[in-house]
Amino acid sequence: MTLPEFAYFNGKIVPWNDTKVHVFSPVAKYGIGIFEGIRGYWNPAEEQIYLFRLRDHLERYAFSQKAMRFDAGPSDGELTQALIDLCRANQFRTTVHIRMMAFIDEMGEMGATGPVGTAITALPRATTKQVSAGASAQISSWMRMPDNVMPARIKCNANYHNSRLAVMQAQRDGYDVALLLNSRGKLSEAPAMCVFMVRHGQLITPGATSDILESITRQTVMEIAEEYLGLKTVERDVDRTELILAEEVFYCGTGAEITPVTSVDRIAVGSGEPGGITRRLQHLYLDLVTGDSKDHPEWRTAIY
Ligand code: PMP
């Protein structure tokens, strides 16, 4: 991977290799950090990078810190300026994935609430090949951890241990992605993605109390499905066998965008090809994030 020249670290744009924490800091010892993954979409015609739904990411970033009882960090204005400065310093002219992280630095106890460090990286990130070809999914034997164990709603570094176990199992078993069930045996989410299905023409996704991260892409899919396709999403429990009955299944997230799932446990979803509603949602989504569509300007923050 080609690394960028600069990163943001505790108030300054610094050379990439200057973003260091101590190996015995709480963030390294216990994963005591929270983060956001944000995409900046390059629009070649306008020579512009648009950050997608930055306000919503900042809101979730603030919630994660509040739930973790972190001391106050930089303001939303300072963070927005940092993102802009970082993309400009690296002179990006491509689609990027930004990771913005607040973490407990220095030597500290498990219950330390500060000092809070801030680090931001931006790396070029293209769309995966699964977005067009579709992905094979495995129902993981790992369970999504419940809210009163490790809340998935908080975007905390340590939560990704659960996701990683499922990723490793799926990869070693020859699948593209894992789907996790929750402690009630109902569909929860995928590692870094939320899941939708189309059944009887209806768009359905596990509800917000299914041990999911309240995904911004999930919210966007629900909004654009209603606005442009007249489809109102039903949020309800989803059984694993419904994924076999479904006409279409897809997962979504900032990194994954909207990716069709073409098989679950090697059983074809629908015809085994990406579905029509999934394809329409993909096109609507990509037009909005890149600014090719001028609708919803409130969702795009320009870098240049
Ligand atoms: N679930 C988890 C666990 C995630 O890490 C992510 C990625 N942020 C998502 C879902 C998708 O969320 P979003 O659409 O906000 O990127």
PDB file of N, CA, C and O and ligand atoms in Angstrom, residues 35-39 56-57 60 97 144-145 152-156 159-160 163 189-195 211-220 252-257 285, ligand 1:
ATOM      1  N   PHE A  35     -13.815   5.804  16.559  1.00  0.00           N
ATOM      2  CA  PHE A  35     -13.430   6.358  15.260  1.00  0.00           C
ATOM      3  C   PHE A  35     -14.618   6.511  14.322  1.00  0.00           C
ATOM      4  O   PHE A  35     -15.718   6.031  14.602  1.00  0.00           O
ATOM      5  N   GLU A  36     -14.358   7.164  13.219  1.00  0.00           N
ATOM      6  CA  GLU A  36     -15.309   7.272  12.115  1.00  0.00           C
ATOM      7  C   GLU A  36     -14.575   6.952  10.820  1.00  0.00           C
ATOM      8  O   GLU A  36     -13.396   7.300  10.662  1.00  0.00           O
ATOM      9  N   GLY A  37     -15.249   6.300   9.922  1.00  0.00           N
ATOM     10  CA  GLY A  37     -14.744   6.107   8.561  1.00  0.00           C
ATOM     11  C   GLY A  37     -15.605   6.969   7.644  1.00  0.00           C
ATOM     12  O   GLY A  37     -16.824   6.829   7.632  1.00  0.00           O
ATOM     13  N   ILE A  38     -14.971   7.867   6.929  1.00  0.00           N
ATOM     14  CA  ILE A  38     -15.700   8.841   6.086  1.00  0.00           C
ATOM     15  C   ILE A  38     -15.119   8.744   4.677  1.00  0.00           C
ATOM     16  O   ILE A  38     -13.895   8.655   4.524  1.00  0.00           O
ATOM     17  N   ARG A  39     -15.980   8.778   3.664  1.00  0.00           N
ATOM     18  CA  ARG A  39     -15.433   8.792   2.305  1.00  0.00           C
ATOM     19  C   ARG A  39     -15.462  10.205   1.730  1.00  0.00           C
ATOM     20  O   ARG A  39     -16.421  10.956   1.959  1.00  0.00           O
ATOM     21  N   ASP A  56     -23.264  14.051   9.938  1.00  0.00           N
ATOM     22  CA  ASP A  56     -23.754  12.836  10.601  1.00  0.00           C
ATOM     23  C   ASP A  56     -22.601  12.039  11.210  1.00  0.00           C
ATOM     24  O   ASP A  56     -22.732  11.463  12.279  1.00  0.00           O
ATOM     25  N   HIS A  57     -21.465  12.025  10.511  1.00  0.00           N
ATOM     26  CA  HIS A  57     -20.296  11.327  11.065  1.00  0.00           C
ATOM     27  C   HIS A  57     -19.801  12.033  12.330  1.00  0.00           C
ATOM     28  O   HIS A  57     -19.435  11.375  13.304  1.00  0.00           O
ATOM     29  N   ARG A  60     -22.066  11.134  15.224  1.00  0.00           N
ATOM     30  CA  ARG A  60     -21.838   9.784  15.765  1.00  0.00           C
ATOM     31  C   ARG A  60     -20.510   9.720  16.517  1.00  0.00           C
ATOM     32  O   ARG A  60     -20.384   9.032  17.537  1.00  0.00           O
ATOM     33  N   HIS A  97     -10.599   7.386   1.621  1.00  0.00           N
ATOM     34  CA  HIS A  97     -11.284   6.922   2.830  1.00  0.00           C
ATOM     35  C   HIS A  97     -10.555   7.530   4.015  1.00  0.00           C
ATOM     36  O   HIS A  97      -9.339   7.376   4.159  1.00  0.00           O
ATOM     37  N   ARG A 144     -22.821 -11.688  17.016  1.00  0.00           N
ATOM     38  CA  ARG A 144     -22.627 -10.244  17.223  1.00  0.00           C
ATOM     39  C   ARG A 144     -22.861  -9.953  18.708  1.00  0.00           C
ATOM     40  O   ARG A 144     -23.853 -10.409  19.289  1.00  0.00           O
ATOM     41  N   MET A 145     -21.902  -9.213  19.308  1.00  0.00           N
ATOM     42  CA  MET A 145     -22.003  -9.042  20.760  1.00  0.00           C
ATOM     43  C   MET A 145     -23.181  -8.133  21.123  1.00  0.00           C
ATOM     44  O   MET A 145     -23.428  -7.134  20.460  1.00  0.00           O
ATOM     45  N   ALA A 152     -22.493  -2.442  19.989  1.00  0.00           N
ATOM     46  CA  ALA A 152     -22.095  -2.231  18.592  1.00  0.00           C
ATOM     47  C   ALA A 152     -22.421  -0.811  18.153  1.00  0.00           C
ATOM     48  O   ALA A 152     -21.853  -0.304  17.185  1.00  0.00           O
ATOM     49  N   ARG A 153     -23.365  -0.183  18.866  1.00  0.00           N
ATOM     50  CA  ARG A 153     -23.770   1.192  18.518  1.00  0.00           C
ATOM     51  C   ARG A 153     -22.629   2.189  18.712  1.00  0.00           C
ATOM     52  O   ARG A 153     -22.613   3.257  18.109  1.00  0.00           O
ATOM     53  N   ILE A 154     -21.699   1.863  19.622  1.00  0.00           N
ATOM     54  CA  ILE A 154     -20.527   2.720  19.832  1.00  0.00           C
ATOM     55  C   ILE A 154     -19.455   2.265  18.839  1.00  0.00           C
ATOM     56  O   ILE A 154     -19.138   1.074  18.776  1.00  0.00           O
ATOM     57  N   LYS A 155     -18.891   3.220  18.081  1.00  0.00           N
ATOM     58  CA  LYS A 155     -17.886   2.828  17.082  1.00  0.00           C
ATOM     59  C   LYS A 155     -16.516   2.807  17.767  1.00  0.00           C
ATOM     60  O   LYS A 155     -15.676   3.693  17.571  1.00  0.00           O
ATOM     61  N   CYS A 156     -16.350   1.784  18.601  1.00  0.00           N
ATOM     62  CA  CYS A 156     -15.170   1.659  19.459  1.00  0.00           C
ATOM     63  C   CYS A 156     -14.164   0.676  18.837  1.00  0.00           C
ATOM     64  O   CYS A 156     -14.564  -0.370  18.323  1.00  0.00           O
ATOM     65  N   ASN A 159     -14.392  -3.109  19.557  1.00  0.00           N
ATOM     66  CA  ASN A 159     -15.504  -3.885  18.990  1.00  0.00           C
ATOM     67  C   ASN A 159     -15.074  -4.698  17.779  1.00  0.00           C
ATOM     68  O   ASN A 159     -15.707  -5.695  17.430  1.00  0.00           O
ATOM     69  N   TYR A 160     -14.023  -4.247  17.109  1.00  0.00           N
ATOM     70  CA  TYR A 160     -13.655  -4.859  15.830  1.00  0.00           C
ATOM     71  C   TYR A 160     -12.937  -6.198  16.003  1.00  0.00           C
ATOM     72  O   TYR A 160     -12.667  -6.893  15.029  1.00  0.00           O
ATOM     73  N   SER A 163     -15.732  -8.451  14.940  1.00  0.00           N
ATOM     74  CA  SER A 163     -15.850  -8.438  13.475  1.00  0.00           C
ATOM     75  C   SER A 163     -14.706  -9.235  12.837  1.00  0.00           C
ATOM     76  O   SER A 163     -14.904  -9.974  11.872  1.00  0.00           O
ATOM     77  N   GLU A 189     -25.596  -7.677  11.641  1.00  0.00           N
ATOM     78  CA  GLU A 189     -24.904  -6.915  10.592  1.00  0.00           C
ATOM     79  C   GLU A 189     -23.690  -7.709  10.131  1.00  0.00           C
ATOM     80  O   GLU A 189     -23.432  -8.810  10.607  1.00  0.00           O
ATOM     81  N   ALA A 190     -22.945  -7.117   9.218  1.00  0.00           N
ATOM     82  CA  ALA A 190     -21.708  -7.717   8.709  1.00  0.00           C
ATOM     83  C   ALA A 190     -20.544  -6.901   9.269  1.00  0.00           C
ATOM     84  O   ALA A 190     -20.755  -5.796   9.764  1.00  0.00           O
ATOM     85  N   PRO A 191     -19.319  -7.422   9.210  1.00  0.00           N
ATOM     86  CA  PRO A 191     -18.193  -6.627   9.700  1.00  0.00           C
ATOM     87  C   PRO A 191     -18.063  -5.330   8.895  1.00  0.00           C
ATOM     88  O   PRO A 191     -17.745  -5.366   7.708  1.00  0.00           O
ATOM     89  N   ALA A 192     -18.409  -4.218   9.542  1.00  0.00           N
ATOM     90  CA  ALA A 192     -18.344  -2.870   8.938  1.00  0.00           C
ATOM     91  C   ALA A 192     -19.459  -2.562   7.941  1.00  0.00           C
ATOM     92  O   ALA A 192     -19.365  -1.605   7.186  1.00  0.00           O
ATOM     93  N   MET A 193     -20.503  -3.380   7.924  1.00  0.00           N
ATOM     94  CA  MET A 193     -21.603  -3.142   6.996  1.00  0.00           C
ATOM     95  C   MET A 193     -22.945  -3.500   7.631  1.00  0.00           C
ATOM     96  O   MET A 193     -23.025  -4.417   8.443  1.00  0.00           O
ATOM     97  N   CYS A 194     -24.005  -2.810   7.224  1.00  0.00           N
ATOM     98  CA  CYS A 194     -25.365  -3.203   7.578  1.00  0.00           C
ATOM     99  C   CYS A 194     -25.993  -3.955   6.409  1.00  0.00           C
ATOM    100  O   CYS A 194     -25.468  -3.923   5.291  1.00  0.00           O
ATOM    101  N   VAL A 195     -27.083  -4.656   6.688  1.00  0.00           N
ATOM    102  CA  VAL A 195     -27.634  -5.589   5.696  1.00  0.00           C
ATOM    103  C   VAL A 195     -29.107  -5.267   5.405  1.00  0.00           C
ATOM    104  O   VAL A 195     -29.863  -4.919   6.318  1.00  0.00           O
ATOM    105  N   ASP A 211     -28.382  -4.935  17.619  1.00  0.00           N
ATOM    106  CA  ASP A 211     -26.927  -4.977  17.866  1.00  0.00           C
ATOM    107  C   ASP A 211     -26.144  -4.623  16.611  1.00  0.00           C
ATOM    108  O   ASP A 211     -25.202  -5.323  16.214  1.00  0.00           O
ATOM    109  N   ILE A 212     -26.572  -3.511  16.010  1.00  0.00           N
ATOM    110  CA  ILE A 212     -25.884  -2.973  14.831  1.00  0.00           C
ATOM    111  C   ILE A 212     -25.278  -1.620  15.179  1.00  0.00           C
ATOM    112  O   ILE A 212     -25.685  -0.985  16.149  1.00  0.00           O
ATOM    113  N   LEU A 213     -24.318  -1.207  14.359  1.00  0.00           N
ATOM    114  CA  LEU A 213     -23.920   0.205  14.372  1.00  0.00           C
ATOM    115  C   LEU A 213     -25.004   0.948  13.590  1.00  0.00           C
ATOM    116  O   LEU A 213     -25.441   0.468  12.541  1.00  0.00           O
ATOM    117  N   GLU A 214     -25.436   2.090  14.112  1.00  0.00           N
ATOM    118  CA  GLU A 214     -26.462   2.851  13.388  1.00  0.00           C
ATOM    119  C   GLU A 214     -25.789   3.529  12.199  1.00  0.00           C
ATOM    120  O   GLU A 214     -25.299   4.642  12.282  1.00  0.00           O
ATOM    121  N   SER A 215     -25.782   2.793  11.119  1.00  0.00           N
ATOM    122  CA  SER A 215     -24.988   3.130   9.924  1.00  0.00           C
ATOM    123  C   SER A 215     -25.572   4.317   9.167  1.00  0.00           C
ATOM    124  O   SER A 215     -26.790   4.403   8.940  1.00  0.00           O
ATOM    125  N   ILE A 216     -24.699   5.185   8.728  1.00  0.00           N
ATOM    126  CA  ILE A 216     -25.108   6.364   7.960  1.00  0.00           C
ATOM    127  C   ILE A 216     -25.501   5.952   6.541  1.00  0.00           C
ATOM    128  O   ILE A 216     -26.423   6.517   5.952  1.00  0.00           O
ATOM    129  N   THR A 217     -24.857   4.938   6.009  1.00  0.00           N
ATOM    130  CA  THR A 217     -25.240   4.445   4.676  1.00  0.00           C
ATOM    131  C   THR A 217     -26.615   3.772   4.737  1.00  0.00           C
ATOM    132  O   THR A 217     -27.438   3.937   3.825  1.00  0.00           O
ATOM    133  N   ARG A 218     -26.852   3.028   5.821  1.00  0.00           N
ATOM    134  CA  ARG A 218     -28.171   2.400   6.023  1.00  0.00           C
ATOM    135  C   ARG A 218     -29.251   3.482   6.026  1.00  0.00           C
ATOM    136  O   ARG A 218     -30.278   3.351   5.371  1.00  0.00           O
ATOM    137  N   GLN A 219     -28.999   4.548   6.767  1.00  0.00           N
ATOM    138  CA  GLN A 219     -29.945   5.666   6.822  1.00  0.00           C
ATOM    139  C   GLN A 219     -30.146   6.270   5.429  1.00  0.00           C
ATOM    140  O   GLN A 219     -31.272   6.554   5.017  1.00  0.00           O
ATOM    141  N   THR A 220     -29.032   6.418   4.696  1.00  0.00           N
ATOM    142  CA  THR A 220     -29.107   6.998   3.349  1.00  0.00           C
ATOM    143  C   THR A 220     -29.930   6.097   2.425  1.00  0.00           C
ATOM    144  O   THR A 220     -30.767   6.580   1.658  1.00  0.00           O
ATOM    145  N   CYS A 252     -24.293  -2.659   3.085  1.00  0.00           N
ATOM    146  CA  CYS A 252     -23.917  -1.275   2.786  1.00  0.00           C
ATOM    147  C   CYS A 252     -23.084  -0.695   3.914  1.00  0.00           C
ATOM    148  O   CYS A 252     -23.188  -1.114   5.069  1.00  0.00           O
ATOM    149  N   GLY A 253     -22.258   0.250   3.572  1.00  0.00           N
ATOM    150  CA  GLY A 253     -21.420   0.944   4.547  1.00  0.00           C
ATOM    151  C   GLY A 253     -20.586   1.972   3.805  1.00  0.00           C
ATOM    152  O   GLY A 253     -20.519   1.946   2.569  1.00  0.00           O
ATOM    153  N   THR A 254     -19.961   2.855   4.550  1.00  0.00           N
ATOM    154  CA  THR A 254     -19.144   3.892   3.924  1.00  0.00           C
ATOM    155  C   THR A 254     -18.082   3.268   3.022  1.00  0.00           C
ATOM    156  O   THR A 254     -17.864   3.709   1.899  1.00  0.00           O
ATOM    157  N   GLY A 255     -17.387   2.241   3.527  1.00  0.00           N
ATOM    158  CA  GLY A 255     -16.335   1.586   2.758  1.00  0.00           C
ATOM    159  C   GLY A 255     -16.915   0.683   1.682  1.00  0.00           C
ATOM    160  O   GLY A 255     -16.474   0.696   0.533  1.00  0.00           O
ATOM    161  N   ALA A 256     -17.931  -0.092   2.044  1.00  0.00           N
ATOM    162  CA  ALA A 256     -18.495  -1.112   1.134  1.00  0.00           C
ATOM    163  C   ALA A 256     -19.464  -0.517   0.122  1.00  0.00           C
ATOM    164  O   ALA A 256     -19.831  -1.185  -0.848  1.00  0.00           O
ATOM    165  N   GLU A 257     -19.904   0.742   0.350  1.00  0.00           N
ATOM    166  CA  GLU A 257     -20.921   1.391  -0.477  1.00  0.00           C
ATOM    167  C   GLU A 257     -22.175   0.501  -0.474  1.00  0.00           C
ATOM    168  O   GLU A 257     -22.628   0.136   0.601  1.00  0.00           O
ATOM    169  N   TYR A 285     -27.145   6.112  -5.228  1.00  0.00           N
ATOM    170  CA  TYR A 285     -26.171   6.412  -4.165  1.00  0.00           C
ATOM    171  C   TYR A 285     -24.898   7.015  -4.761  1.00  0.00           C
ATOM    172  O   TYR A 285     -24.428   8.059  -4.318  1.00  0.00           O
TER     173      TYR A 285
HETATM  174  N1  PMP B   1     -21.515  -1.635  11.006  1.00  0.00           N
HETATM  175  C1  PMP B   1     -20.270  -1.537  11.489  1.00  0.00           C
HETATM  176  C2  PMP B   1     -19.867  -2.398  12.615  1.00  0.00           C
HETATM  177  C3  PMP B   1     -19.354  -0.634  10.915  1.00  0.00           C
HETATM  178  O1  PMP B   1     -18.108  -0.545  11.371  1.00  0.00           O
HETATM  179  C4  PMP B   1     -19.768   0.157   9.818  1.00  0.00           C
HETATM  180  C5  PMP B   1     -18.791   1.089   9.150  1.00  0.00           C
HETATM  181  N2  PMP B   1     -18.766   2.346   9.757  1.00  0.00           N
HETATM  182  C6  PMP B   1     -21.091   0.037   9.371  1.00  0.00           C
HETATM  183  C7  PMP B   1     -21.936  -0.873   9.986  1.00  0.00           C
HETATM  184  C8  PMP B   1     -21.592   0.926   8.289  1.00  0.00           C
HETATM  185  O2  PMP B   1     -21.716   2.222   8.823  1.00  0.00           O
HETATM  186  P1  PMP B   1     -21.603   3.504   7.914  1.00  0.00           P
HETATM  187  O3  PMP B   1     -22.627   3.359   6.865  1.00  0.00           O
HETATM  188  O4  PMP B   1     -21.923   4.642   8.827  1.00  0.00           O
HETATM  189  O5  PMP B   1     -20.228   3.544   7.378  1.00  0.00           O
END
